[in-house]
């Protein structure tokens, strides 16, 4: 066996042991995010904005967010050390790379290894599927002032479901590429 | 303190509205903030740690510094009376 064949055999053997999730699970089942189970996260972060599913950012981003609460997008979101650590542990444990979720998978793989965005909407995958919404020339309605409150458009978001939308996207190309 | 984006002077009412018996809206995210007045929202001013946390955070946002004990007292007395 030459080198290439050896590699191919090794890869095949590996994939037989640990099948990737997208082979064994249906995509539809992995689109819904599980409910937030940490009361401290819900209370402390959820009073100013929706408590985002932790699956929407990689662990390195959550660590960066939790390390810069003194200046949280221009606001002070200071917490006592114990609460901060508890929330950090929760978010990291459920971060995108640790989740069995189609969107989380896409978020992780849209990022370069050296990229650590603070905003969910700064990840290439999420920015990409919202580009039409953010486009000032977009003919859809209504154009949100900010993307911080997912529930303005995603009406089922309290159930972890981002698939249902209030608005009508008029751009057919966008619709066929990005919606459902 | 002046908001660097809008150029407006920051005030408590930008998030809490001018009627504390009504709900407000977070100035940045737009999330609804329940009424501050204890007469319509019994949860307000009921937890010491929460009061201290929010006064620390929100004085910094509004004034760019921590509030003095006198200022905190004035705000709490005003809210309690609503």
GROMACS .gro file of C-alpha atoms in nm:
model
  262
    1UNK     CA    1   0.000   0.000   0.000
    2UNK     CA    2   0.126   0.343  -0.083
    3UNK     CA    3   0.091   0.640   0.153
    4UNK     CA    4  -0.228   0.772  -0.002
    5UNK     CA    5  -0.407   0.438   0.018
    6UNK     CA    6  -0.300   0.395   0.379
    7UNK     CA    7  -0.450   0.733   0.464
    8UNK     CA    8  -0.772   0.650   0.285
    9UNK     CA    9  -0.805   0.321   0.472
   10UNK     CA   10  -0.734   0.491   0.805
   11UNK     CA   11  -0.996   0.760   0.736
   12UNK     CA   12  -1.254   0.503   0.635
   13UNK     CA   13  -1.190   0.304   0.951
   14UNK     CA   14  -1.226   0.618   1.163
   15UNK     CA   15  -1.551   0.723   1.002
   16UNK     CA   16  -1.693   0.378   1.064
   17UNK     CA   17  -1.622   0.412   1.436
   18UNK     CA   18  -1.758   0.766   1.482
   19UNK     CA   19  -2.014   0.857   1.222
   20UNK     CA   20  -2.059   1.231   1.192
   21UNK     CA   21  -2.392   1.359   1.322
   22UNK     CA   22  -2.511   1.480   0.983
   23UNK     CA   23  -2.506   1.120   0.861
   24UNK     CA   24  -2.703   0.969   1.144
   25UNK     CA   25  -2.949   1.248   1.233
   26UNK     CA   26  -3.199   1.435   1.022
   27UNK     CA   27  -3.120   1.802   0.976
   28UNK     CA   28  -3.469   1.914   1.073
   29UNK     CA   29  -3.444   1.755   1.416
   30UNK     CA   30  -3.124   1.943   1.492
   31UNK     CA   31  -3.252   2.291   1.403
   32UNK     CA   32  -3.429   2.354   1.734
   33UNK     CA   33  -3.224   2.475   2.030
   34UNK     CA   34  -3.280   2.319   2.373
   35UNK     CA   35  -3.427   2.545   2.644
   36UNK     CA   36  -3.198   2.753   2.867
   37UNK     CA   37  -3.151   2.554   3.187
   38UNK     CA   38  -2.932   2.789   3.391
   39UNK     CA   39  -3.134   3.030   3.606
   40UNK     CA   40  -2.840   3.266   3.663
   41UNK     CA   41  -2.776   3.301   3.290
   42UNK     CA   42  -3.146   3.361   3.224
   43UNK     CA   43  -3.168   3.624   3.497
   44UNK     CA   44  -2.840   3.810   3.459
   45UNK     CA   45  -2.810   3.816   3.082
   46UNK     CA   46  -3.176   3.786   2.996
   47UNK     CA   47  -3.283   4.111   3.163
   48UNK     CA   48  -3.126   4.335   2.897
   49UNK     CA   49  -3.155   4.108   2.595
   50UNK     CA   50  -3.285   3.767   2.510
   51UNK     CA   51  -3.078   3.492   2.675
   52UNK     CA   52  -2.930   3.360   2.351
   53UNK     CA   53  -2.891   2.985   2.309
   54UNK     CA   54  -2.528   2.914   2.409
   55UNK     CA   55  -2.504   2.698   2.097
   56UNK     CA   56  -2.483   3.017   1.887
   57UNK     CA   57  -2.118   3.097   1.974
   58UNK     CA   58  -1.804   2.887   2.019
   59UNK     CA   59  -1.655   2.854   2.367
   60UNK     CA   60  -1.371   3.094   2.287
   61UNK     CA   61  -1.625   3.367   2.212
   62UNK     CA   62  -1.815   3.308   2.536
   63UNK     CA   63  -1.489   3.329   2.726
   64UNK     CA   64  -1.417   3.662   2.559
   65UNK     CA   65  -1.766   3.795   2.636
   66UNK     CA   66  -1.743   3.686   3.001
   67UNK     CA   67  -1.396   3.839   3.026
   68UNK     CA   68  -1.514   4.183   2.911
   69UNK     CA   69  -1.839   4.244   3.099
   70UNK     CA   70  -1.710   4.580   3.226
   71UNK     CA   71  -1.762   4.708   2.873
   72UNK     CA   72  -2.035   4.493   2.723
   73UNK     CA   73  -2.107   4.668   2.392
   74UNK     CA   74  -2.087   5.006   2.565
   75UNK     CA   75  -2.282   4.897   2.874
   76UNK     CA   76  -2.160   4.772   3.210
   77UNK     CA   77  -2.278   4.416   3.267
   78UNK     CA   78  -2.064   4.359   3.576
   79UNK     CA   79  -2.133   4.049   3.782
   80UNK     CA   80  -1.994   3.912   4.107
   81UNK     CA   81  -1.714   3.662   4.051
   82UNK     CA   82  -1.911   3.352   4.153
   83UNK     CA   83  -2.208   3.425   3.925
   84UNK     CA   84  -1.974   3.512   3.640
   85UNK     CA   85  -1.793   3.180   3.673
   86UNK     CA   86  -2.118   2.985   3.691
   87UNK     CA   87  -2.252   3.150   3.376
   88UNK     CA   88  -1.920   3.100   3.197
   89UNK     CA   89  -1.922   2.729   3.281
   90UNK     CA   90  -2.279   2.692   3.152
   91UNK     CA   91  -2.214   2.876   2.827
   92UNK     CA   92  -1.888   2.694   2.755
   93UNK     CA   93  -2.043   2.352   2.828
   94UNK     CA   94  -2.321   2.423   2.574
   95UNK     CA   95  -2.111   2.619   2.324
   96UNK     CA   96  -2.148   2.566   1.949
   97UNK     CA   97  -1.870   2.311   1.914
   98UNK     CA   98  -2.022   2.099   2.192
   99UNK     CA   99  -2.373   2.097   2.043
  100UNK     CA  100  -2.556   1.854   1.817
  101UNK     CA  101  -2.723   2.122   1.610
  102UNK     CA  102  -2.713   2.212   1.243
  103UNK     CA  103  -2.685   2.587   1.298
  104UNK     CA  104  -2.417   2.546   1.566
  105UNK     CA  105  -2.221   2.323   1.329
  106UNK     CA  106  -2.244   2.584   1.052
  107UNK     CA  107  -2.141   2.865   1.289
  108UNK     CA  108  -1.830   2.679   1.405
  109UNK     CA  109  -1.725   2.591   1.053
  110UNK     CA  110  -1.787   2.940   0.914
  111UNK     CA  111  -1.518   3.076   1.149
  112UNK     CA  112  -1.143   3.066   1.103
  113UNK     CA  113  -0.949   2.926   1.397
  114UNK     CA  114  -0.809   3.270   1.479
  115UNK     CA  115  -1.149   3.444   1.475
  116UNK     CA  116  -1.326   3.504   1.808
  117UNK     CA  117  -1.633   3.719   1.745
  118UNK     CA  118  -1.814   3.881   2.037
  119UNK     CA  119  -2.140   3.909   1.850
  120UNK     CA  120  -2.349   3.619   1.723
  121UNK     CA  121  -2.430   3.833   1.419
  122UNK     CA  122  -2.058   3.871   1.348
  123UNK     CA  123  -2.013   3.500   1.277
  124UNK     CA  124  -2.001   3.457   0.898
  125UNK     CA  125  -2.284   3.202   0.892
  126UNK     CA  126  -2.529   3.416   1.090
  127UNK     CA  127  -2.419   3.738   0.916
  128UNK     CA  128  -2.468   3.566   0.582
  129UNK     CA  129  -2.823   3.450   0.639
  130UNK     CA  130  -2.918   3.794   0.774
  131UNK     CA  131  -2.748   3.999   0.505
  132UNK     CA  132  -3.076   4.077   0.328
  133UNK     CA  133  -3.235   4.193   0.653
  134UNK     CA  134  -2.942   4.427   0.718
  135UNK     CA  135  -2.932   4.561   0.363
  136UNK     CA  136  -3.067   4.919   0.360
  137UNK     CA  137  -3.205   4.855   0.013
  138UNK     CA  138  -3.400   4.552   0.126
  139UNK     CA  139  -3.764   4.578   0.031
  140UNK     CA  140  -3.887   4.356   0.313
  141UNK     CA  141  -4.066   4.471   0.623
  142UNK     CA  142  -4.011   4.581   0.892
  143UNK     CA  143  -3.638   4.647   0.897
  144UNK     CA  144  -3.524   4.590   1.258
  145UNK     CA  145  -3.312   4.862   1.422
  146UNK     CA  146  -3.097   4.595   1.580
  147UNK     CA  147  -3.062   4.219   1.556
  148UNK     CA  148  -3.025   4.185   1.934
  149UNK     CA  149  -3.385   4.072   1.988
  150UNK     CA  150  -3.427   3.763   1.771
  151UNK     CA  151  -3.792   3.739   1.876
  152UNK     CA  152  -3.889   4.051   1.680
  153UNK     CA  153  -3.882   3.838   1.365
  154UNK     CA  154  -3.847   3.481   1.491
  155UNK     CA  155  -4.181   3.442   1.663
  156UNK     CA  156  -4.118   3.096   1.811
  157UNK     CA  157  -3.781   3.185   1.958
  158UNK     CA  158  -3.890   3.120   2.316
  159UNK     CA  159  -3.916   2.754   2.213
  160UNK     CA  160  -3.564   2.759   2.068
  161UNK     CA  161  -3.715   2.761   1.720
  162UNK     CA  162  -3.562   3.009   1.476
  163UNK     CA  163  -3.730   2.874   1.165
  164UNK     CA  164  -4.056   3.065   1.186
  165UNK     CA  165  -4.044   3.427   1.072
  166UNK     CA  166  -4.284   3.716   1.083
  167UNK     CA  167  -4.160   3.907   0.781
  168UNK     CA  168  -4.177   3.838   0.413
  169UNK     CA  169  -3.848   3.821   0.231
  170UNK     CA  170  -3.909   3.947  -0.119
  171UNK     CA  171  -3.575   3.850  -0.269
  172UNK     CA  172  -3.639   3.509  -0.425
  173UNK     CA  173  -3.268   3.429  -0.455
  174UNK     CA  174  -3.222   3.494  -0.083
  175UNK     CA  175  -3.529   3.288  -0.003
  176UNK     CA  176  -3.421   2.985  -0.202
  177UNK     CA  177  -3.066   2.997  -0.068
  178UNK     CA  178  -3.129   3.060   0.297
  179UNK     CA  179  -3.482   2.992   0.415
  180UNK     CA  180  -3.570   2.639   0.524
  181UNK     CA  181  -2.286   6.136   2.985
  182UNK     CA  182  -2.328   6.178   2.608
  183UNK     CA  183  -2.407   5.872   2.402
  184UNK     CA  184  -2.123   5.828   2.151
  185UNK     CA  185  -2.358   5.701   1.879
  186UNK     CA  186  -2.662   5.927   1.902
  187UNK     CA  187  -2.497   6.234   2.058
  188UNK     CA  188  -2.785   6.246   2.307
  189UNK     CA  189  -2.734   6.294   2.680
  190UNK     CA  190  -2.812   5.964   2.852
  191UNK     CA  191  -3.098   5.960   3.100
  192UNK     CA  192  -3.267   5.687   3.307
  193UNK     CA  193  -3.586   5.746   3.107
  194UNK     CA  194  -3.423   5.635   2.780
  195UNK     CA  195  -3.471   5.277   2.905
  196UNK     CA  196  -3.732   5.310   3.181
  197UNK     CA  197  -3.963   5.569   3.018
  198UNK     CA  198  -4.080   5.878   3.206
  199UNK     CA  199  -4.368   5.692   3.376
  200UNK     CA  200  -4.226   5.435   3.617
  201UNK     CA  201  -4.564   5.261   3.640
  202UNK     CA  202  -4.529   5.162   3.276
  203UNK     CA  203  -4.280   4.932   3.113
  204UNK     CA  204  -3.979   5.068   2.929
  205UNK     CA  205  -3.752   4.953   2.650
  206UNK     CA  206  -3.378   4.887   2.659
  207UNK     CA  207  -3.213   5.171   2.465
  208UNK     CA  208  -2.983   4.939   2.269
  209UNK     CA  209  -3.159   4.607   2.236
  210UNK     CA  210  -3.523   4.717   2.253
  211UNK     CA  211  -3.608   4.448   2.508
  212UNK     CA  212  -3.907   4.533   2.725
  213UNK     CA  213  -3.817   4.634   3.083
  214UNK     CA  214  -4.092   4.574   3.337
  215UNK     CA  215  -4.221   4.879   3.531
  216UNK     CA  216  -3.992   5.012   3.805
  217UNK     CA  217  -4.270   5.135   4.038
  218UNK     CA  218  -4.325   4.895   4.333
  219UNK     CA  219  -4.694   4.991   4.328
  220UNK     CA  220  -4.743   4.800   4.001
  221UNK     CA  221  -4.443   4.562   4.013
  222UNK     CA  222  -4.397   4.408   4.357
  223UNK     CA  223  -4.059   4.257   4.263
  224UNK     CA  224  -3.897   4.601   4.249
  225UNK     CA  225  -3.678   4.711   4.543
  226UNK     CA  226  -3.722   4.367   4.704
  227UNK     CA  227  -3.369   4.229   4.668
  228UNK     CA  228  -3.070   4.418   4.804
  229UNK     CA  229  -2.813   4.250   4.579
  230UNK     CA  230  -3.019   4.329   4.270
  231UNK     CA  231  -3.058   4.694   4.371
  232UNK     CA  232  -2.683   4.731   4.422
  233UNK     CA  233  -2.601   4.552   4.096
  234UNK     CA  234  -2.828   4.769   3.885
  235UNK     CA  235  -2.729   5.096   4.051
  236UNK     CA  236  -2.364   5.014   3.986
  237UNK     CA  237  -2.419   4.918   3.621
  238UNK     CA  238  -2.671   5.182   3.530
  239UNK     CA  239  -2.499   5.476   3.701
  240UNK     CA  240  -2.194   5.389   3.492
  241UNK     CA  241  -2.400   5.383   3.171
  242UNK     CA  242  -2.595   5.700   3.247
  243UNK     CA  243  -2.330   5.916   3.414
  244UNK     CA  244  -2.004   5.743   3.319
  245UNK     CA  245  -1.923   5.692   3.687
  246UNK     CA  246  -2.058   5.530   4.004
  247UNK     CA  247  -2.329   5.721   4.188
  248UNK     CA  248  -2.260   5.875   4.528
  249UNK     CA  249  -2.451   5.730   4.827
  250UNK     CA  250  -2.663   6.047   4.827
  251UNK     CA  251  -2.758   6.005   4.461
  252UNK     CA  252  -2.844   5.637   4.510
  253UNK     CA  253  -3.060   5.725   4.809
  254UNK     CA  254  -3.242   5.996   4.613
  255UNK     CA  255  -3.318   5.760   4.325
  256UNK     CA  256  -3.441   5.484   4.559
  257UNK     CA  257  -3.666   5.722   4.753
  258UNK     CA  258  -3.810   5.852   4.425
  259UNK     CA  259  -3.878   5.499   4.293
  260UNK     CA  260  -4.027   5.382   4.624
  261UNK     CA  261  -4.283   5.663   4.611
  262UNK     CA  262  -4.419   5.557   4.270
   0.00000   0.00000   0.00000
